[in-house]
XYZ file of C-alpha atoms in Angstrom:
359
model
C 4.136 -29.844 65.359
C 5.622 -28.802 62.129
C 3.947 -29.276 58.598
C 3.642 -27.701 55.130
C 0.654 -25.606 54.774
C -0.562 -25.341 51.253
C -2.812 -22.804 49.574
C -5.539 -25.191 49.768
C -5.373 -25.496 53.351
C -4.781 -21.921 54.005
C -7.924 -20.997 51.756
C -10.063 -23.491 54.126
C -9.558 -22.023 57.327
C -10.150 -18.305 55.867
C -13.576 -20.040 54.696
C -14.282 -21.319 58.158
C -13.121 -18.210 60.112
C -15.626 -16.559 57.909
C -18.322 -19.149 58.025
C -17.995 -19.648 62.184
C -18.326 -14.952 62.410
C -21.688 -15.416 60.031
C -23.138 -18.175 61.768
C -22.166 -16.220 65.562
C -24.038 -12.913 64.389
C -27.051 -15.268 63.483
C -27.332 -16.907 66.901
C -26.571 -13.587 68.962
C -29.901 -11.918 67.294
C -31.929 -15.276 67.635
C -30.738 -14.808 72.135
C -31.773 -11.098 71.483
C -35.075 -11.964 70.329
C -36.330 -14.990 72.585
C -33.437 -15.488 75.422
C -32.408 -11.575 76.659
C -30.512 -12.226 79.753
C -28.378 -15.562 77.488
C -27.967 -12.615 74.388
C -26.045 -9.946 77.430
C -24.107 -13.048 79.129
C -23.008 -14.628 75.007
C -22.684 -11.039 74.168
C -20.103 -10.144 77.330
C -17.852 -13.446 77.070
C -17.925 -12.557 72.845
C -16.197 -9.294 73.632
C -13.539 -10.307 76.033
C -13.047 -13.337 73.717
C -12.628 -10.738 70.807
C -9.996 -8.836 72.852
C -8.248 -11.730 73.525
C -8.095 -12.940 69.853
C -7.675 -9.412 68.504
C -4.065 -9.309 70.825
C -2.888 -13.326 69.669
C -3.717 -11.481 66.112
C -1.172 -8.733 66.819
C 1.040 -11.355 68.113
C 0.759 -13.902 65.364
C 1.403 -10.760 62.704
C 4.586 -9.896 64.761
C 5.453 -13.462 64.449
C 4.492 -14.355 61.138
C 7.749 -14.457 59.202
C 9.167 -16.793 62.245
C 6.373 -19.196 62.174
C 5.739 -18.900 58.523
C 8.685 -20.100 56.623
C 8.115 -19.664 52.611
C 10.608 -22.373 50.644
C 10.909 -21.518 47.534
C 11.279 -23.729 44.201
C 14.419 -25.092 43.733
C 14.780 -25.551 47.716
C 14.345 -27.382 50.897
C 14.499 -26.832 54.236
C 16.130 -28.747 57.866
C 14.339 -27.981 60.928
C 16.528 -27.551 64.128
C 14.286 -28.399 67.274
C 14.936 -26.866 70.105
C 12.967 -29.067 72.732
C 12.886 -32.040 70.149
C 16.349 -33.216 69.800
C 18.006 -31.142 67.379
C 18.268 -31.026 63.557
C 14.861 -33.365 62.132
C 16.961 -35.761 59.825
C 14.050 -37.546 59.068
C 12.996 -35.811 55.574
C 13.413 -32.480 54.884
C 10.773 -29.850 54.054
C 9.898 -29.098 50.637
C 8.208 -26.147 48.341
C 5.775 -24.267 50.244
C 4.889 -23.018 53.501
C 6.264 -24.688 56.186
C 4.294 -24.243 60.376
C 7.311 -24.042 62.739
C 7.168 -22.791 66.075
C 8.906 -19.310 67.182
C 11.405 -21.424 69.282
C 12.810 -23.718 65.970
C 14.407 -22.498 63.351
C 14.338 -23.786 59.750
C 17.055 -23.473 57.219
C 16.688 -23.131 53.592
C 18.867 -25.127 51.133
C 19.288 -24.922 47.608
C 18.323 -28.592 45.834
C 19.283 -27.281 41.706
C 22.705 -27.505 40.217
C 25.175 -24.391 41.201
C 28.434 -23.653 39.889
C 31.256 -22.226 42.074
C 34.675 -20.963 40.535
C 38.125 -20.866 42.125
C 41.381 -19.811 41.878
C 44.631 -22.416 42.274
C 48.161 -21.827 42.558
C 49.944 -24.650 41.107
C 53.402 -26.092 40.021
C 53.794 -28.282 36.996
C 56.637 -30.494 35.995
C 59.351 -28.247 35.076
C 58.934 -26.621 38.139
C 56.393 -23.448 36.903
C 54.423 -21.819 38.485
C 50.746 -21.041 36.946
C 47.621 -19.841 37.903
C 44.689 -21.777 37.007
C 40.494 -21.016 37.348
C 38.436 -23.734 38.013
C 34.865 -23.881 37.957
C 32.667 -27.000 39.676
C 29.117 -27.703 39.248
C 27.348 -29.377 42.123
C 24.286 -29.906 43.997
C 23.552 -31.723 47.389
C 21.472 -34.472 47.378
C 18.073 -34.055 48.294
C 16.608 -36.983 50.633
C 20.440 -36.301 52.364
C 20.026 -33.152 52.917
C 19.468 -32.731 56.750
C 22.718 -35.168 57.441
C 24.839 -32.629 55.546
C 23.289 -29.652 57.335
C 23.906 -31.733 60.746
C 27.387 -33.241 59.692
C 28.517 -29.918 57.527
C 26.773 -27.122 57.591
C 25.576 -24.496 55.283
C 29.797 -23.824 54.063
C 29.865 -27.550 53.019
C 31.212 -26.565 49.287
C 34.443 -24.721 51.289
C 34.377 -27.644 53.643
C 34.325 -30.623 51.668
C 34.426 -30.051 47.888
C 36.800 -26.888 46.856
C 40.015 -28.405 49.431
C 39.336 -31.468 47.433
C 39.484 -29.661 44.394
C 42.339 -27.316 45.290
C 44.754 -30.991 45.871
C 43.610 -32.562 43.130
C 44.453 -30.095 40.789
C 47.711 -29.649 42.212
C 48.240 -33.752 42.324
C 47.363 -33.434 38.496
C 49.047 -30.913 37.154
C 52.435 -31.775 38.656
C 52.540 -34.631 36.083
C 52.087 -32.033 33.047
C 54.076 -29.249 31.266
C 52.811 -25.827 31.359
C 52.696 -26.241 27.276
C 50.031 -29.388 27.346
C 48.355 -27.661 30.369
C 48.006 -24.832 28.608
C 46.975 -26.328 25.200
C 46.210 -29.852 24.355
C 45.860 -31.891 27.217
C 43.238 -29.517 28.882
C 40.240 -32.084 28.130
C 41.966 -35.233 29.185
C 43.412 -32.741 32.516
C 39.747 -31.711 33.364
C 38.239 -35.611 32.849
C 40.917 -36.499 35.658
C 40.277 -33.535 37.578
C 36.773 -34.672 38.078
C 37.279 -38.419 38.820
C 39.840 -37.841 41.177
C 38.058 -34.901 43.212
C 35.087 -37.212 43.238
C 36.681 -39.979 44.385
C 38.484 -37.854 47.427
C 34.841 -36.365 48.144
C 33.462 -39.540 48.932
C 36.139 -41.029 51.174
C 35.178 -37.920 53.153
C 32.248 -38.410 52.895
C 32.167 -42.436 54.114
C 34.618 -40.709 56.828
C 32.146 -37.909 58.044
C 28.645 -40.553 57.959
C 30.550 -42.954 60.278
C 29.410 -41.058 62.589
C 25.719 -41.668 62.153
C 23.622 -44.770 61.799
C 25.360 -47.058 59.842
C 22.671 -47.181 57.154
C 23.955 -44.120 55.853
C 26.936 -45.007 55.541
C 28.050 -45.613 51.404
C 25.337 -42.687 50.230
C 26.329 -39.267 48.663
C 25.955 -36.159 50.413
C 26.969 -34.120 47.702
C 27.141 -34.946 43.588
C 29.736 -33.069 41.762
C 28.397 -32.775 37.600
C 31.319 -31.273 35.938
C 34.928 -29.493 36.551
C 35.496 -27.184 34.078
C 39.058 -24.920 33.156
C 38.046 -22.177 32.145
C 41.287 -19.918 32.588
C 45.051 -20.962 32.780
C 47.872 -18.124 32.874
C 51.308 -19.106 32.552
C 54.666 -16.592 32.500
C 54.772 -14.279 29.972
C 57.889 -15.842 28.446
C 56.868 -19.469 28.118
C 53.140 -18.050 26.787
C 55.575 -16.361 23.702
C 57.925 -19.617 23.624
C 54.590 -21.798 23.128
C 53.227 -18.908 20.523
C 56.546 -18.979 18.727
C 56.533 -22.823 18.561
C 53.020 -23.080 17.024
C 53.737 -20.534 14.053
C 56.705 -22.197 13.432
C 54.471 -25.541 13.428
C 52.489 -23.762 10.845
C 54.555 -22.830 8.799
C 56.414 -26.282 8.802
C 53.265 -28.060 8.019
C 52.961 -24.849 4.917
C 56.792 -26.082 2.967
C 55.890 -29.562 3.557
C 52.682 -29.150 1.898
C 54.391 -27.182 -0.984
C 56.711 -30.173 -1.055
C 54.018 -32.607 -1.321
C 52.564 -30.093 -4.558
C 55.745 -30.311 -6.207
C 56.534 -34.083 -6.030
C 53.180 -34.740 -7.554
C 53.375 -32.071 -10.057
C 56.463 -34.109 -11.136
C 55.453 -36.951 -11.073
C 52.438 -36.400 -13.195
C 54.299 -34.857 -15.499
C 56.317 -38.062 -15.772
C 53.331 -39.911 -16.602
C 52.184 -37.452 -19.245
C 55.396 -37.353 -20.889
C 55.715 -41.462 -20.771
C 51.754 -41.482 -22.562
C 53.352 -38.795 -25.029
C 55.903 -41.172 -25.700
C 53.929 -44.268 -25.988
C 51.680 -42.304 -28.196
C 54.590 -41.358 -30.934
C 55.860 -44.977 -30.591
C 52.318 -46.323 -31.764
C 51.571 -43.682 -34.088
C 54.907 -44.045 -35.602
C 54.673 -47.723 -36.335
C 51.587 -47.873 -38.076
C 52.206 -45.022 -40.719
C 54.092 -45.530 -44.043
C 55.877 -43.160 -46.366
C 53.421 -44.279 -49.117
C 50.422 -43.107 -46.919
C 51.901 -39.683 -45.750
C 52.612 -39.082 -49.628
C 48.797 -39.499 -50.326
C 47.830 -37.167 -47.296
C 50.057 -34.703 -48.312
C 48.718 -34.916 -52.156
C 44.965 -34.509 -51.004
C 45.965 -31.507 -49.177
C 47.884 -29.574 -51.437
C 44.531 -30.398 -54.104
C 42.279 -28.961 -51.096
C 44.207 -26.239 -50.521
C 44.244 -25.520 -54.817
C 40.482 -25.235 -54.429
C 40.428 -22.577 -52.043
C 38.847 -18.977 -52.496
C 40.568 -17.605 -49.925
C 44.167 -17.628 -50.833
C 45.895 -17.899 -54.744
C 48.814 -20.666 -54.187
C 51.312 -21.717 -57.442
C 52.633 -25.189 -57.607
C 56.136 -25.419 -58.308
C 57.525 -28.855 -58.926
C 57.823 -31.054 -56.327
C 59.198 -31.080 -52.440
C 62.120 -32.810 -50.752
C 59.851 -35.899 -50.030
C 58.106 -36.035 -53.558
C 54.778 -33.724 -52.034
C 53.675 -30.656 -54.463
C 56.127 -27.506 -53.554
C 52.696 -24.532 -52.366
C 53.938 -21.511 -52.618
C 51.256 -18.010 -51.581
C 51.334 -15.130 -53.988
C 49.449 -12.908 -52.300
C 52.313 -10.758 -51.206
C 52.011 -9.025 -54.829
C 54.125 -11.219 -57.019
C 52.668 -11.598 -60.536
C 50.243 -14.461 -61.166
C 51.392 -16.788 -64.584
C 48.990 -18.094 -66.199
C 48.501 -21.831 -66.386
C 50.144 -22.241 -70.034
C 53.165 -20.704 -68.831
C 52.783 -18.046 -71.788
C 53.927 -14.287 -70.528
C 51.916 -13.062 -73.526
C 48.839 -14.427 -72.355
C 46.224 -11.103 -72.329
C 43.220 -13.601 -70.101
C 44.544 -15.886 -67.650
C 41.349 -16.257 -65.955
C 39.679 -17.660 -69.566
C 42.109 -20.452 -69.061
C 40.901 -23.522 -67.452
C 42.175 -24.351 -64.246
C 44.578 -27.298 -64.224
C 44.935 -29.700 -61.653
C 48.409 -30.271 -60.024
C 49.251 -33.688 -61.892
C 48.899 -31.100 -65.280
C 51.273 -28.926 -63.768
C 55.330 -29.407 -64.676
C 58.189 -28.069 -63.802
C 60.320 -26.750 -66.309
């Protein structure tokens, strides 16, 4: 008989052990008291029955880590029977401490995910030769478990998944340039990778279960998670090719986008100049000669009133506006009678520009 013995369990029997060597001491002194000759007879079978389970002690510390079998979280174990037909495919054995008997043998397996990384030799479409690193993440399944140990073995991950793997990749990357392997296409590579690889794995696996009960037959013994690329090395020359290629990609994409700067530099530029023009072409239109005459007049009698600069109004300009001319360079000021002899311009009155004449 085989079975998981818990802490629980374990802690009971140390109780009763305990309990059952209290309870004999009580009833050998009660003999010594009222039944002598029962207390010698008890007390002679006691010590050649504590002999004897003093040397199936020694025996069952010798044997302890045989009949004892820890499994650890994260694992199971398959019993092999040696008088009971072989590997137990009924259930496996789960965390804790499994009972076995010295003659069986249990063996552990690992029920969490695991990842396993190899290296493939390939040939791609031009006819290259690369090197590629693949990692898979697996895990057997549980409840099918003592099938694969019976069917497989312990090596089923270099028995049924990594050959798989190996011809897939090979299958896959013969349809692909070392460039896209080696750059763009890796994703859509690896999503093929691991449809194809599990696909192969379970024709294997329908082959391998058609040798059981037929029951089995359509169930996973194995569940591949992900395939993963993590390294691809190519020749040294076609590595260079593909990094001269890119920067000249680059720098491609760079004049095009200066390209694109300049053509709509121009044409906004275009459109300014067309809103300067439409501008003038209003502006122009709605302005007489008669009105730019007034403007001109108000300015030249704002510009009389100043403080800041002395300004002399000498007849008229090409379109009829006052003629301003600035004296502060150091030519002498005239008064506004036009008299040389005048002694005190300043007591003169200022006169407006109509007052002023030209002589």
């Amino acid at each position: 008989m085989n079975i998981n013995i818990s802490g629980d369990f374990a802690l009971l029997v140390a109780g009763g052990l305990i309990l059952a060597l209290i309870l004999s001491n009580l009833l050998m002194r009660v003999l010594k008291r009222y039944k002598p000759k029962w207390h010698k007879r008890i007390l002679s079978w006691r010590f050649r029955a504590g002999v004897t389970l003093l040397i199936l002690l020694f025996i069952a510390v010798a044997l302890v880590k045989v009949i004892f079998i820890k499994v650890d979280s994260g694992q199971v174990g398959v019993l092999w029977k040696r008088l009971g037909g072989g590997t137990f495919v009924e259930h496996p054995f789960y965390e804790g401490t499994v009972l076995v008997y010295p003659w069986d043998t249990l063996t552990i397996y690992s029920s969490r995910f695991q990842t396993a990384t190899t290296e493939i030799h390939a040939i791609t479409s031009e006819g290259l030769r690369i090197k590629m690193e693949i990692t898979v993440r697996y895990r057997p399944v549980v409840e099918h478990i003592p099938y694969l140990h019976k069917l497989v073995g312990t090596d089923y991950l270099d028995e049924i998944v990594l050959p798989e793997v190996a011809s897939a990749v090979r299958m896959i990357v013969s349809d692909y340039t070392a460039e896209e392997v080696y750059a763009h296409q890796r994703l859509k590579i690896q999503d093929q990778l691991l449809s194809t690889v599990l696909r192969e794995v379970q024709l294997q696996e329908k082959s391998i279960l058609k040798q059981e009960k037929s029951e089995m037959q359509g169930h996973n013994l194995v569940n591949l998670d992900d395939m993963l690329i993590r390294q691809v090395d190519i020749p040294e020359g076609v590595h260079s090719a593909i990094v001269a290629k890119v920067n000249q990609m680059h720098l491609y994409q760079e004049y095009k986008m200066r390209l694109d700067v300049a053509e709509k530099e121009a044409e906004r530029k275009k459109v300014e100049a067309q809103g300067i023009a439409d501008f003038q072409e209003t502006v122009s239109g709605g302005i007489s000669e008669t009105y730019l005459r007034w403007r001109g007049i108000e300015a030249t009698i704002e510009l009389a009133k100043s403080n800041n600069a002395k300004v002399v109004v000498i007849g008229s300009g090409k379109d009829g506006l006052p003629l301003i001319l600035n004296t502060e360079g150091g030519a002498p000021t005239l008064p506004a009678s036009g008299n040389p002899n005048a002694t005190d311009p300043q007591s003169q009155e200022p006169q407006t520009p109509n007052a002023i004449k030209s002589k």
